[in-house]
Short mmCIF file of C-alpha atoms in Angstrom, two decimals:
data_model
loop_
_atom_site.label_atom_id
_atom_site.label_comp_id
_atom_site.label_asym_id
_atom_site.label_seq_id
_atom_site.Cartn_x
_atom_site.Cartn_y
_atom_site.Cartn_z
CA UNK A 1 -3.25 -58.92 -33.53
CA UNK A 2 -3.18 -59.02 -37.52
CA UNK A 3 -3.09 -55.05 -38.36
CA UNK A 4 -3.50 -56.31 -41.78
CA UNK A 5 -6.33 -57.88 -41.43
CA UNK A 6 -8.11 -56.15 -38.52
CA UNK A 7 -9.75 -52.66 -38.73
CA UNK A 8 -7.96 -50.16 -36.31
CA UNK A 9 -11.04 -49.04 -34.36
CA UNK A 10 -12.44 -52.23 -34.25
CA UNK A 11 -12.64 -53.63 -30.29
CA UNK A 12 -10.60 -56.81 -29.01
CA UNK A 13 -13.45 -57.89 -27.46
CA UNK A 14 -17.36 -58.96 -27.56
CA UNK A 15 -20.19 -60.42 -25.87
CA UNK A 16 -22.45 -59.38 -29.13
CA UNK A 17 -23.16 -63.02 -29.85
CA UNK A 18 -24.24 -63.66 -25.43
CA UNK A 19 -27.05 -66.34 -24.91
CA UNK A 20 -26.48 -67.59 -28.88
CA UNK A 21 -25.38 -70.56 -29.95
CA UNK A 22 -21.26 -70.30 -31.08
CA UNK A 23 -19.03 -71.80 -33.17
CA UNK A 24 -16.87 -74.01 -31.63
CA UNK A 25 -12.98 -74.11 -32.01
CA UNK A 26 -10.31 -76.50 -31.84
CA UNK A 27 -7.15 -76.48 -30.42
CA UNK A 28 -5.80 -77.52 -33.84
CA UNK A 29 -8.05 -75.19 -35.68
CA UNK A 30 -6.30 -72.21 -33.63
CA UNK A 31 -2.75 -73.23 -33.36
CA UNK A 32 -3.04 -73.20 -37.35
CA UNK A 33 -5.07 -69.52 -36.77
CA UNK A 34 -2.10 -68.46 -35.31
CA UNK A 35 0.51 -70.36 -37.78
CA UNK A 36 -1.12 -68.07 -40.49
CA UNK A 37 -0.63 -64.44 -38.78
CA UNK A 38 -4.62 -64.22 -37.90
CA UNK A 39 -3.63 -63.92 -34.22
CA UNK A 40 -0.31 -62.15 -33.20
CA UNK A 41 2.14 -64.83 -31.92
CA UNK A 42 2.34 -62.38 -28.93
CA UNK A 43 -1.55 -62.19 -28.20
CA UNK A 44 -2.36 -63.51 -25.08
CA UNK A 45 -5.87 -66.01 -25.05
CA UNK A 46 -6.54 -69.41 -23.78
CA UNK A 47 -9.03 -71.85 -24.95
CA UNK A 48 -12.10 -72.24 -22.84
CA UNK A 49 -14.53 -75.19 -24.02
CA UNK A 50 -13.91 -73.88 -27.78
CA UNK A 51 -14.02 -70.25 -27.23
CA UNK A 52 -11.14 -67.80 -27.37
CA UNK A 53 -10.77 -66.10 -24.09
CA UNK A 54 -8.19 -62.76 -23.69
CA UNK A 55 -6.04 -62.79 -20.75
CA UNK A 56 -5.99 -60.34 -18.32
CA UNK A 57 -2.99 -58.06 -18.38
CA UNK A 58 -0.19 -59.00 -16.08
CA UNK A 59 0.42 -55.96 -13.35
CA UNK A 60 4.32 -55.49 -12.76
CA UNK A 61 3.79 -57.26 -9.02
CA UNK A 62 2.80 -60.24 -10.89
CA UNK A 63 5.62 -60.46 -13.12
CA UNK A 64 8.22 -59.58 -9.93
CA UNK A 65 6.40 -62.91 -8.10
CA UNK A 66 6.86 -65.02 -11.52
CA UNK A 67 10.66 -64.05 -12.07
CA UNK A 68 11.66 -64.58 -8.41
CA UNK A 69 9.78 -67.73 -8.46
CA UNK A 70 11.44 -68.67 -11.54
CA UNK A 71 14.82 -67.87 -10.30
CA UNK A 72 14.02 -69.81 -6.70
CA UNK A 73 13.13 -72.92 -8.46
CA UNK A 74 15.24 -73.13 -11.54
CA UNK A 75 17.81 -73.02 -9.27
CA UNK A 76 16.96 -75.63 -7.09
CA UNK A 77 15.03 -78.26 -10.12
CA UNK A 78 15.88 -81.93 -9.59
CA UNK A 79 17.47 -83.98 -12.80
CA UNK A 80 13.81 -85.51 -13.15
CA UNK A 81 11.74 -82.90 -13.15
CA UNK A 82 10.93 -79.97 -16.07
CA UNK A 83 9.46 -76.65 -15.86
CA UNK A 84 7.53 -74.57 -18.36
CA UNK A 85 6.79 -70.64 -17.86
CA UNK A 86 3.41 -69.78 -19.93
CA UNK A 87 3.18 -72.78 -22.05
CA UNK A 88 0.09 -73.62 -23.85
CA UNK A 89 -1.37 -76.39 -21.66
CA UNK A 90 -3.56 -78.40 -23.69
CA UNK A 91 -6.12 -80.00 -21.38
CA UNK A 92 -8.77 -81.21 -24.12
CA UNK A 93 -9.44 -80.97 -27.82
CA UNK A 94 -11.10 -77.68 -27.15
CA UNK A 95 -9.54 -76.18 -24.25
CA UNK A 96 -5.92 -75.12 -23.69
CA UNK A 97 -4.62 -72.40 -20.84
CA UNK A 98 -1.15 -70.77 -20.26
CA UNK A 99 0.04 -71.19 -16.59
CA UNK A 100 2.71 -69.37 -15.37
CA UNK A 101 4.57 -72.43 -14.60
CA UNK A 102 3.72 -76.12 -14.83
CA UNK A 103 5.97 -78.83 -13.33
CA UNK A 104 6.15 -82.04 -15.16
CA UNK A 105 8.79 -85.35 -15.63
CA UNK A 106 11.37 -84.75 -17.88
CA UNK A 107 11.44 -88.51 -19.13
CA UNK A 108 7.75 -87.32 -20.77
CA UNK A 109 9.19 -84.59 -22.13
CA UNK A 110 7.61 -81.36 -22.57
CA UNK A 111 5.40 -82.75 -25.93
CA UNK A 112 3.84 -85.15 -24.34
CA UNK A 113 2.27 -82.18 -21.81
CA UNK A 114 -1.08 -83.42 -20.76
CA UNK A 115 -3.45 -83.15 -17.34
CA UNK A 116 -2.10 -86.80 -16.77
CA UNK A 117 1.53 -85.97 -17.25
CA UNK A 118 1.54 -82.60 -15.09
CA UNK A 119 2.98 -82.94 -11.56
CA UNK A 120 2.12 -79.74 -10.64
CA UNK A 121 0.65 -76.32 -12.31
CA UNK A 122 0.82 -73.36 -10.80
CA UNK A 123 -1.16 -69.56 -11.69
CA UNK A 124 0.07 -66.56 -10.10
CA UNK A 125 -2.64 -63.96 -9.71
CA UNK A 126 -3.14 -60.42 -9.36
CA UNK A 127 -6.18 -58.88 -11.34
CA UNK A 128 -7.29 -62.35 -12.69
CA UNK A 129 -7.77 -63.87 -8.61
CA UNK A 130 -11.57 -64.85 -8.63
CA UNK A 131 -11.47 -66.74 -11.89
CA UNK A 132 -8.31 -68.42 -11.16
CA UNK A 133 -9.80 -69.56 -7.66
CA UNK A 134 -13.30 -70.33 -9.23
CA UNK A 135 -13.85 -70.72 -12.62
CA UNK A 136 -10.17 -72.03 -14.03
CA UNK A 137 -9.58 -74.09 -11.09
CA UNK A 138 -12.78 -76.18 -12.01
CA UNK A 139 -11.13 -76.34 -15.94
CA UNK A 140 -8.12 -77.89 -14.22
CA UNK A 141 -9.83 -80.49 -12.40
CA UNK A 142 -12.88 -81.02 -15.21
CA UNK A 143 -9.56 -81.86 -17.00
CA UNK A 144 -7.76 -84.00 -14.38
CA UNK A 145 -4.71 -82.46 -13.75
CA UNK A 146 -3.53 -83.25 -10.22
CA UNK A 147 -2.57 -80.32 -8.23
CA UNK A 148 -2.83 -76.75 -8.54
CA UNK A 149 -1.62 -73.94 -6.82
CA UNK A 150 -3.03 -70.48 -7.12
CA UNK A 151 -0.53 -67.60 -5.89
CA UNK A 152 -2.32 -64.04 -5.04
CA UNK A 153 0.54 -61.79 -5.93
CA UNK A 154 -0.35 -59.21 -3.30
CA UNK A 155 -0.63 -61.15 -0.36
CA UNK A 156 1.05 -64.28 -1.02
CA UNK A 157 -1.23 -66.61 -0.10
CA UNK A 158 -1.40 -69.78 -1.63
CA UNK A 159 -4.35 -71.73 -2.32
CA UNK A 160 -3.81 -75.57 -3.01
CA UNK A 161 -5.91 -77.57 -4.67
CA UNK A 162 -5.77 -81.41 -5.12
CA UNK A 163 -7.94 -84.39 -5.76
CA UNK A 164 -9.53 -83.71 -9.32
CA UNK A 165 -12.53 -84.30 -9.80
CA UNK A 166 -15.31 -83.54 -12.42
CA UNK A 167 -17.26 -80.51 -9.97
CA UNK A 168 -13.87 -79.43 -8.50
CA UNK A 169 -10.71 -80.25 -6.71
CA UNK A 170 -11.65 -82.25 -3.25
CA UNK A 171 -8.89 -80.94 -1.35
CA UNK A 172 -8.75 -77.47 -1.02
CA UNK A 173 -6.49 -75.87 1.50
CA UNK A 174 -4.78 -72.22 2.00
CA UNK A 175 -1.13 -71.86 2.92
CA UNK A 176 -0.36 -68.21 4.53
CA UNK A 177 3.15 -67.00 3.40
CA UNK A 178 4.85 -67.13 6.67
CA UNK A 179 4.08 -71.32 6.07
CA UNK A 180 5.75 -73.87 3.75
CA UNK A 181 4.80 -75.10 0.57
CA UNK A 182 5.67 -78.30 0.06
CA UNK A 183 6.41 -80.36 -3.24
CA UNK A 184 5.46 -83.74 -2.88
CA UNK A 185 7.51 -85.11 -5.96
CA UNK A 186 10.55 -82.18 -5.20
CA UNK A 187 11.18 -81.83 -1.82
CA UNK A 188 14.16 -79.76 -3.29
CA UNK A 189 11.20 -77.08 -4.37
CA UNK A 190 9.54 -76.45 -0.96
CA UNK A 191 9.67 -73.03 -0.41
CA UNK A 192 7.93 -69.94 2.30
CA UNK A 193 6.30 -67.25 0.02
CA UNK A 194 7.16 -64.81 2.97
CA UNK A 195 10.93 -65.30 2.71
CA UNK A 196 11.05 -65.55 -1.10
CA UNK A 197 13.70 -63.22 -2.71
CA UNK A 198 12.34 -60.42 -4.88
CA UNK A 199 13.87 -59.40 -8.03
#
């Protein structure tokens, strides 16, 4: 946040303007908010259907399930295939989110990041579960992006969800930790939550 610009006792958040019509943003039109200091280049927000959207703080169980995930996989990445840690997925001219990891081909190249580029992204969740299983899930496939997996950081559980479509994904499946979660582009990747090294 701009201390500059922004009164000190002044909340982050509203719903002052709830049931009126908004103003709709851009992707652009934010990315150059942010290029000018308005938002701190460390504020965390996605881009819901033109509205700026804080992100739920990450819980230190979260982060410990998104470095030893990052570890496990980094380690074992084919040639072909790329991965991002909290990029800003665009997904339409008005919406972009932040994953905590999406999987995509290298020979598209990390630019070129789109729902029909993605292999694979993939939320890990602690406080932010029901609207990653509900409400961001349905962004995803709205958007077309193939797969996603959503990771409960307490449990881990993963739910799978494949088959976009414009009301949801089609396939929706849960894979308990003691199970194996397989990569269908990465076979290198697969992985059981259950026996997954901590950091």
């Amino acid at each position: 946040m701009n201390h500059m610009l922004r009164p000190p006792d002044l909340p982050l958040t509203t719903q002052a303007a709830e049931g009126l019509m908004r103003r709709r943003l851009s992707v652009v039109e934010v990315a150059a908010m942010v290029e000018a200091g308005i938002f701190a280049e460390d504020e965390r927000f996605e881009l819901i259907g033109g509205e700026i959207v804080p992100m739920s703080p990450k819980g230190i169980r979260h982060e410990v399930i998104k470095v030893s995930l990052n570890l496990f996989w980094s380690a074992r990445l084919p040639s072909g295939i790329g991965l991002a840690q909290e990029t800003t997925f665009r997904l339409s001219e008005d919406t972009f989110v932040e994953p905590d990891f999406v999987f995509f081909r290298r020979a598209d190249g990390l630019k070129a990041l789109s729902p029909a580029t993605a292999l694979l992204a993939v939320e890990v969740a602690d406080t932010s579960l029901a609207y990653d299983l509900d409400r961001k899930t349905r962004i995803y496939a709205a958007a077309g992006v193939r797969e996603v997996w959503v990771i409960e950081a307490n449990s881990l559980q993963a739910h799978i969800r494949r088959a976009p479509g414009i009301d949801g994904y089609r396939e929706q499946n849960t894979v308990p930790p003691d199970h194996t979660l397989h990569f269908a582009f990465a076979p290198a990747l697969d992985l059981s939550l259950g026996e997954l090294e901590l950091v």
